[in-house]
Coordinates of C-alpha atoms and ligand atoms in Angstrom, one line a residue:
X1 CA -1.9 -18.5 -6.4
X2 CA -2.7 -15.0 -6.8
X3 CA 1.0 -12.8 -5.7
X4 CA 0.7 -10.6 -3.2
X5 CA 1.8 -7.3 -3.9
X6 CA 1.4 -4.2 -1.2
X7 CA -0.7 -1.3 -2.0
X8 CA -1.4 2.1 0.2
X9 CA -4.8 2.0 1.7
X10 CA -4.4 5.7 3.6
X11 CA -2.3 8.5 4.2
X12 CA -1.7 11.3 6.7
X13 CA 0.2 13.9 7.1
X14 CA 1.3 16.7 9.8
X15 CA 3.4 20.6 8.8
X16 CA 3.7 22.1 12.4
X17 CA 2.0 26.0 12.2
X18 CA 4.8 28.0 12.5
X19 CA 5.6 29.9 8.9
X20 CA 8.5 31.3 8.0
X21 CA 8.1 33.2 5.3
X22 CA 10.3 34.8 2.6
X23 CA 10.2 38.0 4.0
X24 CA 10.8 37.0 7.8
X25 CA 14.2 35.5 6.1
X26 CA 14.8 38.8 4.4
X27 CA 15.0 39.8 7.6
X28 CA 17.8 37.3 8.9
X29 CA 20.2 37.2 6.1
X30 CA 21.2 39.0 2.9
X31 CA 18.3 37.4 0.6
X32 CA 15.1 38.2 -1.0
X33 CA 11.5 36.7 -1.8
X34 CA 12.4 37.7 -5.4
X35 CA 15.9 35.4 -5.5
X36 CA 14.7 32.7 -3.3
X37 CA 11.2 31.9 -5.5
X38 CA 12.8 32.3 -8.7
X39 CA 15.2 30.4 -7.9
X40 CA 13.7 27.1 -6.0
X41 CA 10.0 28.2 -6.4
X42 CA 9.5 28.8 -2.3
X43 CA 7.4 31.1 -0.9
X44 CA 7.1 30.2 3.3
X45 CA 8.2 26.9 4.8
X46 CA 6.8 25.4 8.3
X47 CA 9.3 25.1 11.6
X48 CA 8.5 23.4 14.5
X49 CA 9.1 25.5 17.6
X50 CA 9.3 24.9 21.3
X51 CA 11.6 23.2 23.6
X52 CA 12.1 19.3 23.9
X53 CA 10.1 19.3 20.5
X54 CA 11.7 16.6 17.5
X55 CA 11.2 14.7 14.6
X56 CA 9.1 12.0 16.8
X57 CA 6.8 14.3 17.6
X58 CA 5.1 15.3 14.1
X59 CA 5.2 12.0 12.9
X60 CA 3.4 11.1 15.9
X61 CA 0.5 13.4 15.1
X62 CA 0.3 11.9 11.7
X63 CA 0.2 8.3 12.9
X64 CA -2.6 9.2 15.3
X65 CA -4.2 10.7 12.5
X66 CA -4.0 7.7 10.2
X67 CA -4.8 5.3 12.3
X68 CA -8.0 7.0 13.6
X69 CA -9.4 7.8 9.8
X70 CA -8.4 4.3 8.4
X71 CA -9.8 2.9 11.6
X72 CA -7.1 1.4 12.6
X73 CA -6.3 0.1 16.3
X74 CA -2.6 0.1 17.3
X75 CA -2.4 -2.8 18.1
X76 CA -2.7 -4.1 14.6
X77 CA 0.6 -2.4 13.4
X78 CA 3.3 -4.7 12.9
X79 CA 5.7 -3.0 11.3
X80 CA 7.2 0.8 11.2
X81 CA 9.6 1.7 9.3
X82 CA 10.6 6.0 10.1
X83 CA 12.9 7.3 6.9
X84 CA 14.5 10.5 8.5
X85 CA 18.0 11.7 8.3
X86 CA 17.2 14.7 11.3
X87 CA 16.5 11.3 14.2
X88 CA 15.3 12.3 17.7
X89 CA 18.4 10.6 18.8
X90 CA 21.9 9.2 17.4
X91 CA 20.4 6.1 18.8
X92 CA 18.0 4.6 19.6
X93 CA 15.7 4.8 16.1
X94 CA 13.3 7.6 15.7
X95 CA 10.7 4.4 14.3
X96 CA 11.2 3.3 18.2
X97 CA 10.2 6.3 20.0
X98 CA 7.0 6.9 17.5
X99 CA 6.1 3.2 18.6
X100 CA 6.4 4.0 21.9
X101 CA 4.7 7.5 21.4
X102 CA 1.5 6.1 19.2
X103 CA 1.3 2.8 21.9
X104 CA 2.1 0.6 18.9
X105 CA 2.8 -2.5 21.4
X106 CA 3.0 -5.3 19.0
X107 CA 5.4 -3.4 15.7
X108 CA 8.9 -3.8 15.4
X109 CA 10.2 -1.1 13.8
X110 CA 13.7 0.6 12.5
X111 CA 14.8 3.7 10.7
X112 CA 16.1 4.2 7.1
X113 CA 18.7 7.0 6.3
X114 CA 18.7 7.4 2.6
X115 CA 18.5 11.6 2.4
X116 CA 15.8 13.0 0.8
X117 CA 15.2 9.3 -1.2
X118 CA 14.3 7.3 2.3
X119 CA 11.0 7.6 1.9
X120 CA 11.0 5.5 -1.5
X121 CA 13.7 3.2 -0.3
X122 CA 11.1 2.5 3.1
X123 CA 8.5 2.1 0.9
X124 CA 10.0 -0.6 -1.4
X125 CA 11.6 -2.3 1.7
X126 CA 8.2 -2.2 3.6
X127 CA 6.8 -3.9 0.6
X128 CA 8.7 -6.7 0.7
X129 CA 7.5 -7.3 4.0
X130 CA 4.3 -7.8 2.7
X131 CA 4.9 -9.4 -0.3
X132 CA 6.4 -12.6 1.8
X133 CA 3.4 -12.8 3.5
X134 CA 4.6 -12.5 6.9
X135 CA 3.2 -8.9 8.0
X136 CA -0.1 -7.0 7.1
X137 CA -0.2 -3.8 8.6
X138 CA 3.2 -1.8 7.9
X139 CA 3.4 1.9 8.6
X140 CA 5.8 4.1 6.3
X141 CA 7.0 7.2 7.9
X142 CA 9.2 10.3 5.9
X143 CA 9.7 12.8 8.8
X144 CA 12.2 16.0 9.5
X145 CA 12.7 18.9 11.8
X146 CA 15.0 20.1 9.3
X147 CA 15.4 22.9 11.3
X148 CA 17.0 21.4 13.5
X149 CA 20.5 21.0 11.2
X150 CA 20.3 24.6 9.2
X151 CA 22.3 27.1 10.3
X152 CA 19.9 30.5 10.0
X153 CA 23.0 32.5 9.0
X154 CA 23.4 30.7 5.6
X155 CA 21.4 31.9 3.1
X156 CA 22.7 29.2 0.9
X157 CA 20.7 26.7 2.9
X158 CA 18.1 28.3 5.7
X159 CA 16.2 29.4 2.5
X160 CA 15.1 25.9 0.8
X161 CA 14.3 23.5 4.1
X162 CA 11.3 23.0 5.8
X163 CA 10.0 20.5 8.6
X164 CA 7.2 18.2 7.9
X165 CA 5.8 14.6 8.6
X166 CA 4.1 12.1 6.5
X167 CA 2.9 8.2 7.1
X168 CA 0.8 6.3 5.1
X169 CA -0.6 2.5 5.6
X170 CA 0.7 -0.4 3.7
X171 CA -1.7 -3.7 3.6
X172 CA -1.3 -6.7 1.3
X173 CA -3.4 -6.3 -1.9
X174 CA -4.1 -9.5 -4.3
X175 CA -6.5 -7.5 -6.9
X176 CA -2.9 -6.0 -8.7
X177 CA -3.5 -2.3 -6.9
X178 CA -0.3 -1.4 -5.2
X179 CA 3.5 -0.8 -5.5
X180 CA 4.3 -2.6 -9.0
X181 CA 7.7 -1.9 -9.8
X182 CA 10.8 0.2 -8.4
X183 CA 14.5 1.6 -9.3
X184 CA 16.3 3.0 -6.5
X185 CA 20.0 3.9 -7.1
X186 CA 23.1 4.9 -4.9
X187 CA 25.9 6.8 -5.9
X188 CA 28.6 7.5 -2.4
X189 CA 30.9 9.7 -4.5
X190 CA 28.4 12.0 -4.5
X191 CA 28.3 12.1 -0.7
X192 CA 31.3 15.4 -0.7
X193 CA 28.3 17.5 -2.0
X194 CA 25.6 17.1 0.3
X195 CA 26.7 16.3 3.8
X196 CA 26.6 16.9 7.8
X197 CA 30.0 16.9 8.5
X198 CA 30.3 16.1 12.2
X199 CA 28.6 14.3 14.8
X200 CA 29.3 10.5 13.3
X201 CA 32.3 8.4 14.5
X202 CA 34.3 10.4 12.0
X203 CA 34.2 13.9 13.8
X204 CA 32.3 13.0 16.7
X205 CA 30.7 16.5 18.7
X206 CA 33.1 18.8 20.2
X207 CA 34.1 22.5 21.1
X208 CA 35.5 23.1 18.0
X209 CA 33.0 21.0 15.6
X210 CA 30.5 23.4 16.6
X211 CA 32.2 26.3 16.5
X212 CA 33.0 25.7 12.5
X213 CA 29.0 25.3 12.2
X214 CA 29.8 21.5 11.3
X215 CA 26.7 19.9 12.7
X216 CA 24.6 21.8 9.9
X217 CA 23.8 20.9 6.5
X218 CA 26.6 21.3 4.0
X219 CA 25.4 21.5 0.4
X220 CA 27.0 23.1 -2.8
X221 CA 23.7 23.5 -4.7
X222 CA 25.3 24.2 -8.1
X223 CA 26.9 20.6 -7.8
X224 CA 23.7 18.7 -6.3
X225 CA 21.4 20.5 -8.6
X226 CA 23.4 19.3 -11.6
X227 CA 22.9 15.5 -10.8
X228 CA 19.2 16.3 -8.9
X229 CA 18.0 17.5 -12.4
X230 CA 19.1 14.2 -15.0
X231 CA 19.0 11.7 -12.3
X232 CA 15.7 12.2 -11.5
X233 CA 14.5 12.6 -15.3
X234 CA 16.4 9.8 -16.4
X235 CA 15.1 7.6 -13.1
X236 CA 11.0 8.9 -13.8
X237 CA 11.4 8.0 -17.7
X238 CA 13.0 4.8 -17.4
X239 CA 10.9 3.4 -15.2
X240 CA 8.4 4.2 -17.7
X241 CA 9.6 2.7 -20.5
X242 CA 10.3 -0.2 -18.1
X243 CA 6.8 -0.6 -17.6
X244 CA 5.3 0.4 -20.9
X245 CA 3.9 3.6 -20.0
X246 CA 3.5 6.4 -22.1
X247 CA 2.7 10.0 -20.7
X248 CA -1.4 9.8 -21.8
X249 CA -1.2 6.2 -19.3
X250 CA 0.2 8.6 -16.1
X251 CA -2.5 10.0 -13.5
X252 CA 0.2 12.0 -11.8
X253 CA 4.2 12.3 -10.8
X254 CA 4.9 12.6 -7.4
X255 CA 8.4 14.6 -7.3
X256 CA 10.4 15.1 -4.3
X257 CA 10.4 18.8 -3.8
X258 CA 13.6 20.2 -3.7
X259 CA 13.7 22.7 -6.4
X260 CA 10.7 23.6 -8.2
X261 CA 13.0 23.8 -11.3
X262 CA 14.1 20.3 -10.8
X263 CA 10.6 19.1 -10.9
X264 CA 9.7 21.2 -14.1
X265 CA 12.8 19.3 -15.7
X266 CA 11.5 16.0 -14.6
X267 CA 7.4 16.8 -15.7
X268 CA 9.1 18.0 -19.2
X269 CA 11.2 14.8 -19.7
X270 CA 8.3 12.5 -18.9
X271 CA 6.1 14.5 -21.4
X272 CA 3.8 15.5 -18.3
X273 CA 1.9 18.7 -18.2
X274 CA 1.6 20.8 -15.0
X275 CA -1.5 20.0 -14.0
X276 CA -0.6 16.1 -13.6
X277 CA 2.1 17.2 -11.1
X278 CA 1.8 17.3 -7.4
X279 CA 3.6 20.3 -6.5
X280 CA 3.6 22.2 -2.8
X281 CA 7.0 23.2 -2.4
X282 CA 5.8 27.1 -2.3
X283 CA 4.4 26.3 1.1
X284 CA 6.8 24.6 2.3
X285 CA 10.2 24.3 1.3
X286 CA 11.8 21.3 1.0
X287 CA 10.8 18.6 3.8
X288 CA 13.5 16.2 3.1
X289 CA 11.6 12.8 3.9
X290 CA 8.2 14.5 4.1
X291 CA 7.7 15.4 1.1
X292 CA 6.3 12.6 -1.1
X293 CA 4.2 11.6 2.2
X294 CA 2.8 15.2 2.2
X295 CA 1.9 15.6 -1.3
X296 CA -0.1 11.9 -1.4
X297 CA -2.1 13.4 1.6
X298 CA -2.5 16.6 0.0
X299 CA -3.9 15.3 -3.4
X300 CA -5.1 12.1 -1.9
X301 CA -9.4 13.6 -2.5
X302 CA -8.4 13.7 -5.8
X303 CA -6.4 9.8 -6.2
X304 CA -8.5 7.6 -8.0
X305 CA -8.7 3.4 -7.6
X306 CA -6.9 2.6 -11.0
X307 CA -4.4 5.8 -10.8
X308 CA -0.8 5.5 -12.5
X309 CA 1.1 7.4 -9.9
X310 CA 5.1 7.5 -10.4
X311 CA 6.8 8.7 -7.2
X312 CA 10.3 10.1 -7.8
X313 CA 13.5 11.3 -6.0
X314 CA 16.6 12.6 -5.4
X315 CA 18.9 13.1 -2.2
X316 CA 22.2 13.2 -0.1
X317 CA 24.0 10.1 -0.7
X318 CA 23.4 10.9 -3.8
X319 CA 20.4 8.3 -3.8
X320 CA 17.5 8.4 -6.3
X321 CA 15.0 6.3 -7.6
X322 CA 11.2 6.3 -8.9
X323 CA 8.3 3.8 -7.8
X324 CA 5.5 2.7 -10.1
X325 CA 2.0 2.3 -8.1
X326 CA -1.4 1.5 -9.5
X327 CA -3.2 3.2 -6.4
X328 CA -5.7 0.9 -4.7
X329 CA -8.7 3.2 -3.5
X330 CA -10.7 6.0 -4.2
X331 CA -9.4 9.2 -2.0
X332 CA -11.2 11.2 0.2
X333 CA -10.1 12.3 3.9
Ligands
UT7_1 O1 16.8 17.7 -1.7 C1 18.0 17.0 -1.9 C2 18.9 17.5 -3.0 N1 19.1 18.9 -3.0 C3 18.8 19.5 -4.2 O2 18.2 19.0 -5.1 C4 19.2 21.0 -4.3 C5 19.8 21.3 -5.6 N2 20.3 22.6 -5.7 C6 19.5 23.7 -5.8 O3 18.3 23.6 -5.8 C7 20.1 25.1 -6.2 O4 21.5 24.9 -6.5 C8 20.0 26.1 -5.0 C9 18.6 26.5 -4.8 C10 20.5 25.5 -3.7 C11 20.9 27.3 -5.3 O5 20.4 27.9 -6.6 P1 21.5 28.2 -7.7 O6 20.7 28.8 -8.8 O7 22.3 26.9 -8.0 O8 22.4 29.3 -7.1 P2 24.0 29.3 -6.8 O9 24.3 28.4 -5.7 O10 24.7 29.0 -8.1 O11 24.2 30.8 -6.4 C12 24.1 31.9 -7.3 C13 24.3 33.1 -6.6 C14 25.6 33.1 -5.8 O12 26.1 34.4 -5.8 P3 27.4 34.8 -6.8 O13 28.5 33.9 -6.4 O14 26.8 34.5 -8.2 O15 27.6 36.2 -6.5 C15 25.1 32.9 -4.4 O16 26.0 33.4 -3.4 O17 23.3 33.4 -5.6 C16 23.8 33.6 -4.3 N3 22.9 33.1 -3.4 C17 21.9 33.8 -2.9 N4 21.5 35.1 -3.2 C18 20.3 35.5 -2.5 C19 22.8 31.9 -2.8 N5 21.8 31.8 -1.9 C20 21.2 33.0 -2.0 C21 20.0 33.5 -1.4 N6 19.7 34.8 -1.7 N7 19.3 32.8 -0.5

């Protein structure tokens, strides 16, 4: 029997209009469009304004989006899985209120909080929902209003994050075009680098949480960038040794954007050259979970059936990892 493996058959993805722009920051705190691009390669990032407005909501207009080009009907969805670490709610999962949002009536779904690596672990555990047979139609969703967890006084951190949705369609595939190997990795010490400090059952919300600014993102760069720039080398390269893949077999890396220097360091130790990496971090900033959703949809005219595609990551956590696909169709929006 041939094995099922699960391939991508489309992808979509939503930035909300409003751009904020290196010189609109220059304007909030003590920073400059000369600092901020040579030092993480951003030029404007994308916020999503107005009240009562969250995560849910982008990733909503990129399901509708997907569904309607891949001609899809929601009722066929059984499964969505929402990677996000900026939910709608504490509880329930932001993957419930998109069901509920998109009229997805017959798909269970949950969310994953892995950092800025939740979109590759949803992806691998997605396709291990398909692989067993049991589920056809899975949607994969890396979303964040990152704005909604930077404090606009820090120039440490209001600088890099942007907020962004991505989805794409997962479908069983028995021709050998899809998602063919993985290595995700965990490391919790790393978890005093990169944090939010209150708001779980450790410091739950209160007068004085918020008046230390504890319900923003807390991140010493220096240390994160440290581990960001080998792990995510080491992660893209093994898995290509792994696989027996040299740099002439690779179609294109798909980097988390974080830091346009980390992706350099990664496309340098896989022996890639520029032009066979998917880069958009200039326009907008680091997405968190968005970002390998938004580059696939980006680049996805230019994907061919037959493509070796390597996505790779680092987050919070620290968690990182690299997926090996052999993409299944021939793009075009
Ligand atoms: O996505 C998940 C994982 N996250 C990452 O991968 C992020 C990894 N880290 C980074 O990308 C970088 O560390 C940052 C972009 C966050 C910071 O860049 P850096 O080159 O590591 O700068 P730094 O933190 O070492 O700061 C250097 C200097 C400091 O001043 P002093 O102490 O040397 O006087 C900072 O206060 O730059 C200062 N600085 C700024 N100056 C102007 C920090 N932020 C800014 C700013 N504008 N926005």
């Amino acid at each position: 029997m041939t094995k099922i493996i699960a391939a991508i058959t489309g992808v979509q993805a939503y930035a909300p209009e409003y751009l904020l722009t290196n010189r609109e920051l220059e304007k909030m705190v003590d920073t400059t469009d000369e600092w901020i691009t040579t030092r993480t390669g951003i030029k404007e990032r994308h916020i999503l304004k107005g009240n009562g407005l969250g995560t849910s909501d982008m990733a909503v207009e990129a399901v509708k989006g997907l569904l309607q080009k891949t001609n899809t009907s929601p009722d066929e969805i059984d499964l969505v899985i929402c990677a996000t670490v900026t939910p709608d709610m504490v509880f329930p999962a932001t993957a419930n209120i998109i069901s509920d949002k998109a009229d997805l009536k017959n798909a269970f779904s949950f969310d994953i909080n892995a950092a800025c690596s939740g979109f590759l672990y949803s992806l691998i555990t997605a396709s291990k929902y398909i692989e067993s047979g049991s589920y056809k139609k899975v949607l994969v969703i890396g979303a964040d209003k990152m704005s909604s967890i930077v404090d606009y006084t820090d120039r440490a951190t209001c600088v890099i994050f942007g907020d962004a949705a991505g989805v794409v369609l997962l479908e069983p595939s028995e021709n050998g075009y899809g998602i063919l190997d993985s290595i995700l990795r965990t490391n919790g010490s790393g978890r005093i680098h990169l944090h939010q400090k209150a708001g779980g059952s450790v410091r739950p919300p209160s007068h004085e949480t918020i008046d230390a600014k504890e319900h923003f993102v807390y991140q010493e760069g220096q240390a994160v960038f440290k581990f960001a720039v080998s792990s995510m080398a080491d992660v893209s390269v093994e898995i290509m040794e792994k696989n027996g893949l040299t740099t002439k077999d690779i179609a294109w890396l798909v980097p988390h954007q974080a830091n346009l220097r980390i992706i350099e360091a990664t496309a340098r130790r896989m022996g890639l050259e520029k032009e066979k990496v998917m880069i958009n971090i200039q326009r907008y900033g680091n997405t968190t979970n968005g970002t390998i959703p938004m580059c696939l949809y980006e680049w996805e005219d230019q994907l061919k059936k037959g493509d070796n595609i390597i996505l790779s990551a680092f987050g919070g956590g620290f968690t990182w990892g690299a997926i090996y696909v052999k993409w299944a169709y021939d793009g075009g929006k």
